[in-house]
Tab-separated table of C-alpha atoms and ligand atoms in Angstrom:
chain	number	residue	atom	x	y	z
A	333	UNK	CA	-10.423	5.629	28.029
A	334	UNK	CA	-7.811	7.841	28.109
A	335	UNK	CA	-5.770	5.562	30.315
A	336	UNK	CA	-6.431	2.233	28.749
A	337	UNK	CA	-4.129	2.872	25.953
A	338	UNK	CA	-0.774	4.783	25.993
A	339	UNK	CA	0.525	6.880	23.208
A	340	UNK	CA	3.959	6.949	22.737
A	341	UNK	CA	4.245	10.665	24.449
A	342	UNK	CA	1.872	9.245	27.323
A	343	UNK	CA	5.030	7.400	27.898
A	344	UNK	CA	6.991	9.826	28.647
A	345	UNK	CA	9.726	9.429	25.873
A	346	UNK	CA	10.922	12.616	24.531
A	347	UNK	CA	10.379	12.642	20.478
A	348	UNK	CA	13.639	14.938	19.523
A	349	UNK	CA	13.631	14.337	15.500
A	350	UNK	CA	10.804	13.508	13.650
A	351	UNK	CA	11.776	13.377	9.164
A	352	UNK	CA	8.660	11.283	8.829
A	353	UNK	CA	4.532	9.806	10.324
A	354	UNK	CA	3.480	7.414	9.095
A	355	UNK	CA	-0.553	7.394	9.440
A	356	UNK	CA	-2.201	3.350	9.086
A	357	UNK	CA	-5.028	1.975	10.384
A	358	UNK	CA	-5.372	-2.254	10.804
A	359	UNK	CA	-6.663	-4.195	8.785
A	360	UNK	CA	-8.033	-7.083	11.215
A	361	UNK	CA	-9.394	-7.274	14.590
A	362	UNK	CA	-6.341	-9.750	15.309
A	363	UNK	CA	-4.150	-7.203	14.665
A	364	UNK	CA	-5.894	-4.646	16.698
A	365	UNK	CA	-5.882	-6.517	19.295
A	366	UNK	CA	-2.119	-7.311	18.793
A	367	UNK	CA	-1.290	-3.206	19.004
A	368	UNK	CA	-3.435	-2.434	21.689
A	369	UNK	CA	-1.746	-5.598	23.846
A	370	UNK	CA	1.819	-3.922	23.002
A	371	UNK	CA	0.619	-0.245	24.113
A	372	UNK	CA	-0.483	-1.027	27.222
A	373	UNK	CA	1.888	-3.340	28.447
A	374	UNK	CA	2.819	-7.155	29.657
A	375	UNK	CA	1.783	-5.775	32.866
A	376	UNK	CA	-1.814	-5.862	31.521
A	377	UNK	CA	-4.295	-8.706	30.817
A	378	UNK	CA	-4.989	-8.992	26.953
A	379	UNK	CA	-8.750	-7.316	26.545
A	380	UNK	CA	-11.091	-9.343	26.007
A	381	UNK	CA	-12.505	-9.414	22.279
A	382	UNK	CA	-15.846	-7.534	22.722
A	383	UNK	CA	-14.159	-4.217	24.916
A	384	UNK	CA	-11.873	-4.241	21.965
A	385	UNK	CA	-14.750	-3.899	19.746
A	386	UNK	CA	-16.694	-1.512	22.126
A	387	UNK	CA	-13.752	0.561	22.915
A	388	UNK	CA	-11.838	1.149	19.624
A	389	UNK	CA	-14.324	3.551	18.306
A	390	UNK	CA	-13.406	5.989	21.276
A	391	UNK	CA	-9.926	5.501	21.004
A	392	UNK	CA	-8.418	8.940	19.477
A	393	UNK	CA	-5.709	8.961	17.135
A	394	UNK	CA	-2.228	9.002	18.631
A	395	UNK	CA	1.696	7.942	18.276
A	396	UNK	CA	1.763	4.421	19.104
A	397	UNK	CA	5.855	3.965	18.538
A	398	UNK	CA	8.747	5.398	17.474
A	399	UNK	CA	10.123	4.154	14.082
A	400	UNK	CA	13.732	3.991	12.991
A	401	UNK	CA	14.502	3.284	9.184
A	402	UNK	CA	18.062	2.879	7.346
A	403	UNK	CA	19.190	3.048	4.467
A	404	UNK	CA	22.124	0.402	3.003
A	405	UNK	CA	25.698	1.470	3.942
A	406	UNK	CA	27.075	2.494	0.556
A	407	UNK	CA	28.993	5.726	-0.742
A	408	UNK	CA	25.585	7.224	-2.599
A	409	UNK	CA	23.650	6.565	0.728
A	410	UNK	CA	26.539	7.103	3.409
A	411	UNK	CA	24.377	5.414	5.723
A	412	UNK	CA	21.522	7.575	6.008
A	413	UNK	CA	18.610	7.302	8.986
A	414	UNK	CA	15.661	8.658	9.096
A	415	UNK	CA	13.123	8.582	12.371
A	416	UNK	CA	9.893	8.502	12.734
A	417	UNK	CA	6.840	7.735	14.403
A	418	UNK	CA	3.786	5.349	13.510
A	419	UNK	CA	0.321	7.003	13.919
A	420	UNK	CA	-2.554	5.067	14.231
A	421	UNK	CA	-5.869	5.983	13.417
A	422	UNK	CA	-7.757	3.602	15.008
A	423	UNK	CA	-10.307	3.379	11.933
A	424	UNK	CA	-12.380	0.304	13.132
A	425	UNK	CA	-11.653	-2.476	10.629
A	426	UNK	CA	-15.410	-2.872	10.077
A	427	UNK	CA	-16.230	0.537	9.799
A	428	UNK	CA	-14.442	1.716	6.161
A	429	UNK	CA	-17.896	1.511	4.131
A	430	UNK	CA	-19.088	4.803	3.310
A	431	UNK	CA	-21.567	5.421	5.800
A	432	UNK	CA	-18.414	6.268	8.244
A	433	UNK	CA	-16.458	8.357	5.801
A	434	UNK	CA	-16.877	11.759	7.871
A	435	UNK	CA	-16.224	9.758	11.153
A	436	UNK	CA	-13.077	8.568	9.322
A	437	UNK	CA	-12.069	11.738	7.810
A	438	UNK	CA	-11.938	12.864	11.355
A	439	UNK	CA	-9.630	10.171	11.952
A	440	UNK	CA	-7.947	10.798	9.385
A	441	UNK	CA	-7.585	14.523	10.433
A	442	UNK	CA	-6.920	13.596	14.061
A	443	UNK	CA	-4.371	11.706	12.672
A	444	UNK	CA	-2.196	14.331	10.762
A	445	UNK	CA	-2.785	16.751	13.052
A	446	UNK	CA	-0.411	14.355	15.724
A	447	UNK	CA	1.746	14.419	12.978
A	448	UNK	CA	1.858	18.360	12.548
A	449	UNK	CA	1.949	18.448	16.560
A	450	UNK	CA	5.035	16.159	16.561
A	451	UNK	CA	7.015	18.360	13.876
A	452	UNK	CA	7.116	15.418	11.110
A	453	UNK	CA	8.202	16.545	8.010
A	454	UNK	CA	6.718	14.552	5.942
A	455	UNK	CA	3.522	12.334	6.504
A	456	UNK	CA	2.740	9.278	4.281
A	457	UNK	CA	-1.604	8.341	4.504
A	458	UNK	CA	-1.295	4.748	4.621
A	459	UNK	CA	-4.434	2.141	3.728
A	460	UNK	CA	-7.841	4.367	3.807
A	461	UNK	CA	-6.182	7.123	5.152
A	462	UNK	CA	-5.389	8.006	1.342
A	463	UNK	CA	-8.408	7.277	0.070
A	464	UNK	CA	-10.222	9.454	2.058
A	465	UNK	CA	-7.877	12.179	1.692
A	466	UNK	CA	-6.023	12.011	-1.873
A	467	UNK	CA	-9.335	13.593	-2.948
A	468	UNK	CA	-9.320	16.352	-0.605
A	469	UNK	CA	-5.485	17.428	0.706
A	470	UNK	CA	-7.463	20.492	1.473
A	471	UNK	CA	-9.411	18.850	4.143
A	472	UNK	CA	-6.240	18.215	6.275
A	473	UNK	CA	-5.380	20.829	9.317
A	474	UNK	CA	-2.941	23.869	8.854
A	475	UNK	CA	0.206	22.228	7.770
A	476	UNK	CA	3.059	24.529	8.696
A	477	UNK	CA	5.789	22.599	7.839
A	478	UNK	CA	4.241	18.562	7.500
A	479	UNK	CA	3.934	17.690	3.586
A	480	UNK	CA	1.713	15.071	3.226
A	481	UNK	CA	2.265	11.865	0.563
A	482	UNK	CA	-0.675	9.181	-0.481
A	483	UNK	CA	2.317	7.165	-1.093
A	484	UNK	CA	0.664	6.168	-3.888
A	485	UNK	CA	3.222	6.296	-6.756
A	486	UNK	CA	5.984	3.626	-4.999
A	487	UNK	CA	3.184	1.295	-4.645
A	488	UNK	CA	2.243	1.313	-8.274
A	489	UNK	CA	6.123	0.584	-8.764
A	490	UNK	CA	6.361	-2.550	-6.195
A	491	UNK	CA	2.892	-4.040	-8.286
A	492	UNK	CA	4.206	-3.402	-11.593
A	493	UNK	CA	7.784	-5.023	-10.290
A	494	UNK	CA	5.932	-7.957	-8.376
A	495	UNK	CA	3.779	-8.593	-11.711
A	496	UNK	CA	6.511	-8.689	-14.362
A	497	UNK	CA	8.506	-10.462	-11.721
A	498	UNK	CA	5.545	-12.763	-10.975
A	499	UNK	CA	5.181	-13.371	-15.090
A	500	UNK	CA	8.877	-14.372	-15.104
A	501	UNK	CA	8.611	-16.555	-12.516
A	502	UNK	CA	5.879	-18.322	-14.622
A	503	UNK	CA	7.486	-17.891	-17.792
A	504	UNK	CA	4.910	-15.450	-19.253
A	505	UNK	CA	5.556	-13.402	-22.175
A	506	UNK	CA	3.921	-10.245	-20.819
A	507	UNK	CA	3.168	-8.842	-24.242
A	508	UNK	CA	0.907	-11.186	-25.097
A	509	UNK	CA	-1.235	-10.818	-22.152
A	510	UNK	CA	-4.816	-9.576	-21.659
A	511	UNK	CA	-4.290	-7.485	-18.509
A	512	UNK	CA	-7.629	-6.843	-16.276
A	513	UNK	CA	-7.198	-3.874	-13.357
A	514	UNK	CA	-10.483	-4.004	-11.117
A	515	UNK	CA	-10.407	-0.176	-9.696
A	516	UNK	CA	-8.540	1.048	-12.871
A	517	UNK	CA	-9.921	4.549	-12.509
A	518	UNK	CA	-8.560	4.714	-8.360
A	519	UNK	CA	-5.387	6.316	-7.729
A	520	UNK	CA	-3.198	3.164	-7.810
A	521	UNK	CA	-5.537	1.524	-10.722
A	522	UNK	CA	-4.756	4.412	-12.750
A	523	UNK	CA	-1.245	4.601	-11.589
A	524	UNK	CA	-0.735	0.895	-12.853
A	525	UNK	CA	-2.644	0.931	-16.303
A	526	UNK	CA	-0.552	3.529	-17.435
A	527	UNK	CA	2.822	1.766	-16.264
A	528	UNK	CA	1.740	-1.566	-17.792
A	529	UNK	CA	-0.734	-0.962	-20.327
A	530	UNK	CA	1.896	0.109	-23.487
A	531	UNK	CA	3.557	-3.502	-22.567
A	532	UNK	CA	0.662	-5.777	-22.411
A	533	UNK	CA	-1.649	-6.804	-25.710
A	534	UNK	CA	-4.897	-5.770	-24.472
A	535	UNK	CA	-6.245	-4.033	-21.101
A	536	UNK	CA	-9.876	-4.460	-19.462
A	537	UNK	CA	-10.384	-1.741	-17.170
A	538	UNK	CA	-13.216	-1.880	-14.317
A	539	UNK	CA	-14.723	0.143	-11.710
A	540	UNK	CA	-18.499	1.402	-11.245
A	541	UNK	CA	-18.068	4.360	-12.511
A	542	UNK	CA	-19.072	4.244	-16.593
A	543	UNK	CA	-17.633	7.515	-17.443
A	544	UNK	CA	-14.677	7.731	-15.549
A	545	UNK	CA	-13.369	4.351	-17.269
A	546	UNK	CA	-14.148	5.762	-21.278
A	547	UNK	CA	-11.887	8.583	-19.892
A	548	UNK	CA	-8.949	6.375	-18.871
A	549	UNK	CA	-9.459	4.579	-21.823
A	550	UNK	CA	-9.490	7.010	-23.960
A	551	UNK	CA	-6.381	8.261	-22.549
A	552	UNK	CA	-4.879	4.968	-23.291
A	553	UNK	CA	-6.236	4.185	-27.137
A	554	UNK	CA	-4.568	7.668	-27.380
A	555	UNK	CA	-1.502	5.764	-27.166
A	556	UNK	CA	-2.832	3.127	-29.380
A	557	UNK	CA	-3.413	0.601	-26.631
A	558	UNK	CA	-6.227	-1.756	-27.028
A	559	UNK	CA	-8.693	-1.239	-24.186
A	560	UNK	CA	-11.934	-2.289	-23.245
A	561	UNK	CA	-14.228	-0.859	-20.847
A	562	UNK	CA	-16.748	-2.699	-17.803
A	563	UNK	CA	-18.846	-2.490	-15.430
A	564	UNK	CA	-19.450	-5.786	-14.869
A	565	UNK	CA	-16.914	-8.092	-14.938
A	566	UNK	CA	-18.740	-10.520	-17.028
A	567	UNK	CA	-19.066	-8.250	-19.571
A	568	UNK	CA	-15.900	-8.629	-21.209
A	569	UNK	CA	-15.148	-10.374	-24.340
A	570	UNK	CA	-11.945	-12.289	-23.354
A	571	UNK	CA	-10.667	-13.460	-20.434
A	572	UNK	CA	-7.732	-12.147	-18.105
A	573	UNK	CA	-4.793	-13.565	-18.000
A	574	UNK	CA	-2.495	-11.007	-15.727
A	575	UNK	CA	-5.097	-9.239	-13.273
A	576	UNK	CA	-4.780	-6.068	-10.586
A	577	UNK	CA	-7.183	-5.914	-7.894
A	578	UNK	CA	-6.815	-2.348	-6.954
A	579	UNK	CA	-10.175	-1.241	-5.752
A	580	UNK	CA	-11.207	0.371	-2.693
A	581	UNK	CA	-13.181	-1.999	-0.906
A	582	UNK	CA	-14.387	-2.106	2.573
A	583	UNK	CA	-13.745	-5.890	3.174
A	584	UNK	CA	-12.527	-8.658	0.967
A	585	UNK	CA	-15.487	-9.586	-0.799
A	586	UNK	CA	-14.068	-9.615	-4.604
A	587	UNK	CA	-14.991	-12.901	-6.849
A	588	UNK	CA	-13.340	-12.330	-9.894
A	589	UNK	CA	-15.871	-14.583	-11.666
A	590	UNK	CA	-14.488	-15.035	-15.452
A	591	UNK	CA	-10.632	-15.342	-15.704
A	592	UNK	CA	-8.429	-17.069	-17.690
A	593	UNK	CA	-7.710	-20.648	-15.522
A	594	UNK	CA	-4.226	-19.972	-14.724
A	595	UNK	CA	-4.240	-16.246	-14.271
A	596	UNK	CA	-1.577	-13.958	-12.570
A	597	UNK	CA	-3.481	-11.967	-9.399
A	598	UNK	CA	-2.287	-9.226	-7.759
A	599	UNK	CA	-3.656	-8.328	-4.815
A	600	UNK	CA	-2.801	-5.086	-3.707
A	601	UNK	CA	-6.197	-3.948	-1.754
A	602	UNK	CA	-6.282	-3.151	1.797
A	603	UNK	CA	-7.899	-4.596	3.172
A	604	UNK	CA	-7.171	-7.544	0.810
A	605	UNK	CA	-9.707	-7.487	-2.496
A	606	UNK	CA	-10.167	-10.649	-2.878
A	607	UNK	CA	-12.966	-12.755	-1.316
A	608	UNK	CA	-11.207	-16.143	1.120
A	609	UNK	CA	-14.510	-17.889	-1.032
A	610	UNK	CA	-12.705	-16.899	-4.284
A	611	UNK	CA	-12.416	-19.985	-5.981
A	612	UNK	CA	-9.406	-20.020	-8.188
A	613	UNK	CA	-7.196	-23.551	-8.061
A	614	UNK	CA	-4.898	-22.641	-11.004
A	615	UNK	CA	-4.851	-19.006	-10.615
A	616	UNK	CA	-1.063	-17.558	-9.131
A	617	UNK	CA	-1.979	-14.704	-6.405
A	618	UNK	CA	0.468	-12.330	-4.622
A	619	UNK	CA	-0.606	-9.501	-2.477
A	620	UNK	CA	0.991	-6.698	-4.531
A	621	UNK	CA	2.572	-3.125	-3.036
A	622	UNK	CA	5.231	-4.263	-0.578
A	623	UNK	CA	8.621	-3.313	-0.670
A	624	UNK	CA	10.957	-4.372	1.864
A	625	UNK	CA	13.928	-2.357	3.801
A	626	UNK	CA	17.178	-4.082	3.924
A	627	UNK	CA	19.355	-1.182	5.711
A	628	UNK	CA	17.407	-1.683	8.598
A	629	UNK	CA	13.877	-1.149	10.483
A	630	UNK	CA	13.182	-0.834	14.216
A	631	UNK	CA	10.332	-0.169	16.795
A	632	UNK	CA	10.253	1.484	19.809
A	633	UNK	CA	8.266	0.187	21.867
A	634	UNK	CA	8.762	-3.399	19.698
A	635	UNK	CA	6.226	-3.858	16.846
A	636	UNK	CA	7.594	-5.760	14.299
A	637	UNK	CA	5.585	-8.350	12.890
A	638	UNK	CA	2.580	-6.263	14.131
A	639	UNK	CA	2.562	-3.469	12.350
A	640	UNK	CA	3.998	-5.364	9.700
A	641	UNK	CA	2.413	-8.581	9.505
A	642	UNK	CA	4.321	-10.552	6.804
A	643	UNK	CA	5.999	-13.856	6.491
A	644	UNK	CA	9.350	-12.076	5.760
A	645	UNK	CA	10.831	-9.297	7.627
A	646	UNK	CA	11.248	-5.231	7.471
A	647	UNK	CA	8.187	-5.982	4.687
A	648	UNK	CA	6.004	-2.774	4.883
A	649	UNK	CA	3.296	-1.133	2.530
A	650	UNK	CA	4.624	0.878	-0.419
A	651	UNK	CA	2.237	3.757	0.642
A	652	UNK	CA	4.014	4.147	4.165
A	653	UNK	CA	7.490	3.177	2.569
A	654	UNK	CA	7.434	6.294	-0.063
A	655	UNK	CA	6.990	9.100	3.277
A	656	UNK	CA	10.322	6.541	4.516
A	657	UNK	CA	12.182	6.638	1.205
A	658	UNK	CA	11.792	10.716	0.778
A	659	UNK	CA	12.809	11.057	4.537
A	660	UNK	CA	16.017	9.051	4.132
A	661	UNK	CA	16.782	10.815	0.404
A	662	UNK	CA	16.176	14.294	2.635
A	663	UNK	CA	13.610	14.963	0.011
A	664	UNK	CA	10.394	16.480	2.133
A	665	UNK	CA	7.733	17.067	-0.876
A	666	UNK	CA	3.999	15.634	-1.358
A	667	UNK	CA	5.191	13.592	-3.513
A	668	UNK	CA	1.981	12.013	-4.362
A	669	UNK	CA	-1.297	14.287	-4.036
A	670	UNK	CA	-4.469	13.593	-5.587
A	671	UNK	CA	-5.796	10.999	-7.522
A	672	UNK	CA	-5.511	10.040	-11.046
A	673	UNK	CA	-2.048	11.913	-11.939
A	674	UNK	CA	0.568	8.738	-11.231
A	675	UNK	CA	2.766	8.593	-14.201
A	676	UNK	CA	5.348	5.641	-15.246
A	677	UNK	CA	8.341	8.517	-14.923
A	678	UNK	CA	6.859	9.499	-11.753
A	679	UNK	CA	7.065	5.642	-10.694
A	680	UNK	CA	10.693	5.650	-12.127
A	681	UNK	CA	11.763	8.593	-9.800
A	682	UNK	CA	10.378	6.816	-6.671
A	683	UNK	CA	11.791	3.695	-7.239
A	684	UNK	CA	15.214	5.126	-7.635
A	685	UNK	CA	15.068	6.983	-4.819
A	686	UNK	CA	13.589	3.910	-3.095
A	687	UNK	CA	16.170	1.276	-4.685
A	688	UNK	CA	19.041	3.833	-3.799
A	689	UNK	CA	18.200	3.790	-0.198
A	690	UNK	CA	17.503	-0.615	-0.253
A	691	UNK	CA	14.186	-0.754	-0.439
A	692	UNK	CA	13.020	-3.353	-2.785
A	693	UNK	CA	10.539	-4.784	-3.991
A	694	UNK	CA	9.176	-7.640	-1.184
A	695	UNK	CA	9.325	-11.331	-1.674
A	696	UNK	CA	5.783	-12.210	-3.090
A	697	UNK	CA	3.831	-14.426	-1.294
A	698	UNK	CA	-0.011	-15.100	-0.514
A	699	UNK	CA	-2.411	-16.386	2.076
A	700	UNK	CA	-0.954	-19.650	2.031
A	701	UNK	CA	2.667	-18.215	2.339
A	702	UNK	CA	5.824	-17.255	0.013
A	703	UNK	CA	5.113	-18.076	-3.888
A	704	UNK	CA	8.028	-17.900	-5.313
A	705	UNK	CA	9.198	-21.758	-4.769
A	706	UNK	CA	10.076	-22.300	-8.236
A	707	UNK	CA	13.054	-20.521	-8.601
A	708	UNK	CA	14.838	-18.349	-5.930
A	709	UNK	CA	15.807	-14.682	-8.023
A	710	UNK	CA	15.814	-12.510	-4.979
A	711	UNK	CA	19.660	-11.449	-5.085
A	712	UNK	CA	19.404	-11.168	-9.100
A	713	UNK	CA	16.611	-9.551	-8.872
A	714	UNK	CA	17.603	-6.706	-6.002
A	715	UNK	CA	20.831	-6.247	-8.311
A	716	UNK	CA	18.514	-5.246	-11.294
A	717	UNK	CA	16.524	-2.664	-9.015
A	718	UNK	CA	19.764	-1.242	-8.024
A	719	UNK	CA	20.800	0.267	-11.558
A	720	UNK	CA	24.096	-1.212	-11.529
A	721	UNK	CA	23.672	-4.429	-12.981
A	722	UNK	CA	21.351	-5.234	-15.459
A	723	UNK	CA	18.148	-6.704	-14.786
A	724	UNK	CA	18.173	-10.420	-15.503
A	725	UNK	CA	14.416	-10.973	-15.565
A	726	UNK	CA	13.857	-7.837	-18.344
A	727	UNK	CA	13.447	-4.358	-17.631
A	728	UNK	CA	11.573	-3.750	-14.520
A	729	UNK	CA	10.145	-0.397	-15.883
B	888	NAP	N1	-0.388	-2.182	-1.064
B	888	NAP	C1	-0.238	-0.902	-0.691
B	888	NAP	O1	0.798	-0.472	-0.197
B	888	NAP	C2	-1.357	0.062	-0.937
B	888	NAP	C3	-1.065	1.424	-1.001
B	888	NAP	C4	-2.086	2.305	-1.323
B	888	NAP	C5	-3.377	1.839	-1.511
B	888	NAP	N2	-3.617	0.522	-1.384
B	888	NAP	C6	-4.964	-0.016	-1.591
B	888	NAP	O2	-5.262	0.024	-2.974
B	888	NAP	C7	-6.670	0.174	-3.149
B	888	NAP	C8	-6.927	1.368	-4.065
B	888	NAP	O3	-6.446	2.566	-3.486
B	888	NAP	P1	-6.601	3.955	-4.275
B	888	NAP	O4	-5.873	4.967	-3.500
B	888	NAP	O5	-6.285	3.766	-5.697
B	888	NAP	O6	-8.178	4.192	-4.145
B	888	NAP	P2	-9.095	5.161	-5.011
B	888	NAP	O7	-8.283	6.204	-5.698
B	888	NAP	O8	-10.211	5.578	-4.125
B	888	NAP	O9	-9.664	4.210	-6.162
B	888	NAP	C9	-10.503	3.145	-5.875
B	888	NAP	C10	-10.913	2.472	-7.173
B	888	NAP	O10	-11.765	1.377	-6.834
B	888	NAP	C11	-13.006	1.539	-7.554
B	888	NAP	N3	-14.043	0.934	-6.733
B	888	NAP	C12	-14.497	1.321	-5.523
B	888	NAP	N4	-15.414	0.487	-5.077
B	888	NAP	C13	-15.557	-0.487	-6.029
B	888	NAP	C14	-16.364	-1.636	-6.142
B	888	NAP	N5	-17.268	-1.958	-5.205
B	888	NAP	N6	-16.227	-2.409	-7.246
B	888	NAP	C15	-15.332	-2.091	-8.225
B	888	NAP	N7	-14.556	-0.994	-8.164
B	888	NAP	C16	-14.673	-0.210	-7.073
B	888	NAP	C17	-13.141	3.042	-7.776
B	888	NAP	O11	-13.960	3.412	-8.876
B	888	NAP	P3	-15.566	3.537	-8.728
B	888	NAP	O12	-15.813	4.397	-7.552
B	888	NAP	O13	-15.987	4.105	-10.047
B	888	NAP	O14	-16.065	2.145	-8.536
B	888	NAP	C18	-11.701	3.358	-8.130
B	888	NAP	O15	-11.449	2.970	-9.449
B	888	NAP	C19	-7.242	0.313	-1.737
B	888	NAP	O16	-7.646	-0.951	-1.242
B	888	NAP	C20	-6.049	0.801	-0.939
B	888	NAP	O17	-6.146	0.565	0.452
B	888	NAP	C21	-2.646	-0.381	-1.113
């Protein structure tokens, strides 16, 4: 096995400075396929489908490429870099129920201890990697001087930006929506209710978990939001009409059943939430959580549009992009640890440090491609983030 697959050390190329790791896993067997052709080489035949499928399981965690991120050239920034690597996992894309969670957590382990071994600073969990950890930072290997980040809090900022953005778009008034979060007691659910909830008319929060959601909501009638509570979607009394898929699902099998016909959906699972059978014809969905880099973003060996499968480019997952954002701003803290404790000043900080650096929130766009067709705000929009100008489509947070 060992020589089937290169890491990037396997290569021989000497890793001198390493601010940041960023652990991820993929989400398809496409895209598995697509890394594993990169790491070992044109020289190679593609494998077929089925060794992929036999192999990947045996595959240990490792380096895969070197990553280079920069900020904007400005005087607050002076041009910063930071470098990196990418660390894969190699979590089998079918294997993220919970009957593999200790074979993950290995993974997961495995993972951040390459990290450790390479020196990285700081390490951002990308995808499951959080979810298996954010619960249990004391589960990861002697640290010495990695600091590990979920990454969690700069992707609640890119899904509140990409849903007040989306309800602009539309022409929304946000304050008179019924918001619905699906996963509203997770990490990012959480994150999000209490960013968007004091804005929004009325919030339905769900998850499976009874008594975990009357303790989020009780956090948030504390504020005199109106909130109600479900198990079951169907259970609610009105329908959605801005909704946040945030729940930790093994595979996109999400029907969201009951919403109102023209609803906002955010996506921001990963894998994806929402089942491809989902039938909604009027609803508006975005996959929510991306921000993209405008100073700059490079592979070594080449991986974009690989590791970062998007239709536009330098788009990569808030959770990675936080360990990214810290590394350029020089600021080497775990950021975000545990779950549940994602506040909307917490979400302020990141997205300042992110903004400073140019890293924005990513065009939105869905299975079907970009969705913003209706009216092109992009270079309004990335001078609102910035601070110095103000934000044309309302305040962003
Ligand atoms: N876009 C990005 O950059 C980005 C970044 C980070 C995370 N994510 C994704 O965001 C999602 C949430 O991450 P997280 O860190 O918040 O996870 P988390 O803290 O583990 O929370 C998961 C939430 O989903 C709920 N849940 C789990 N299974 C469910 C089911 N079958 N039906 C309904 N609710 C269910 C959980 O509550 P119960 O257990 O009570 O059901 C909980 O509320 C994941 O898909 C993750 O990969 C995306």
């Amino acid at each position: 096995m060992g020589g089937a697959v290169a890491s990037v050390a396997g290569r021989g190329q000497t890793i001198e400075q390493v601010d940041f790791a960023l652990v991820g896993h993929q989400e398809s067997w496409k895209a598995v396929a697509d890394v594993l052709a990169v790491l070992r080489g044109p020289k190679h035949a593609p494998l077929p489908d089925d060794e992929i499928k036999d192999i990947l399981p045996w595959i240990p965690p490792r380096a895969v490429c070197h990553v280079e991120v920069r900020s904007v050239v400005n005087a607050k920034t002076g041009g910063a870099k930071a470098r990196g690597l990418y660390i894969d996992s190699f979590i089998p894309p079918d294997r993220l129920e919970a009957a593999y969670v200790r074979e993950n957590l290995a993974r997961v382990r495995g993972a951040a201890a390459c990290a450790i071994k390479a020196g990285a600073k700081i390490a951002s969990l990308g995808g499951f990697s959080s979810i298996l950890i954010e619960g249990n930072f004391d589960q990861l290997p002697e640290r010495h001087n990695t600091v590990f980040t979920t990454g969690n809090t700069l992707t609640v900022g890119f899904i509140v930006q990409g849903v007040k953005k989306m309800c602009a778009l539309e022409d929304r008034n946000i304050g008179r929506a019924t918001l619905l979060i699906v996963g509203a007691t997770g990490d990012v659910g959480s994150g999000c209710a209490r960013c968007l909830a004091p804005i929004v008319k009325r919030v339905l929060l769900s998850a499976r978990n009874l008594e975990r959601l009357r303790r989020l909501a009780a956090e948030l009638e504390a504020d005199g939001v109106q909130v109600e509570v479900a198990t079951d979607l169907r259970q609610f009394s009105v329908e959605a009409d801005i909704v946040i898929c945030a729940a930790s699902l093994a595979s996109s099998s999400l029907l969201l059943g009951r919403v109102a016909p023209h609803a906002i959906v955010c996506d921001a699972g990963y894998p994806k939430n929402l089942s491809p059978s989902a039938e909604m014809p009027g609803a508006r969905i975005f996959y929510g959580g991306l921000g993209q880099i405008t100073g700059g973003l490079s592979f070594a060996p080449d991986f974009h549009g690989i590791l970062n499968r998007h239709p536009f480019p330098d788009v990569v997952h808030g959770c990675l992009l936080e360990g990214m954002a810290l590394a350029l701003e020089g600021r080497f803290e775990p950021f975000s640890q545990g779950r549940g404790f994602i506040t909307q000043e917490r979400v302020e900080e990141i997205v300042a440090v992110a903004t400073k650096h140019g890293i924005y929130l990513a065009p939105l766009y869905n299975a079907d491609g970009p969705v913003e067709d209706k009216i092109d705000c992009q270079t309004e929009w990335v001078e609102g983030m910035s601070g110095e100008a103000k934000a044309p489509l309302g305040a962003m947070l």
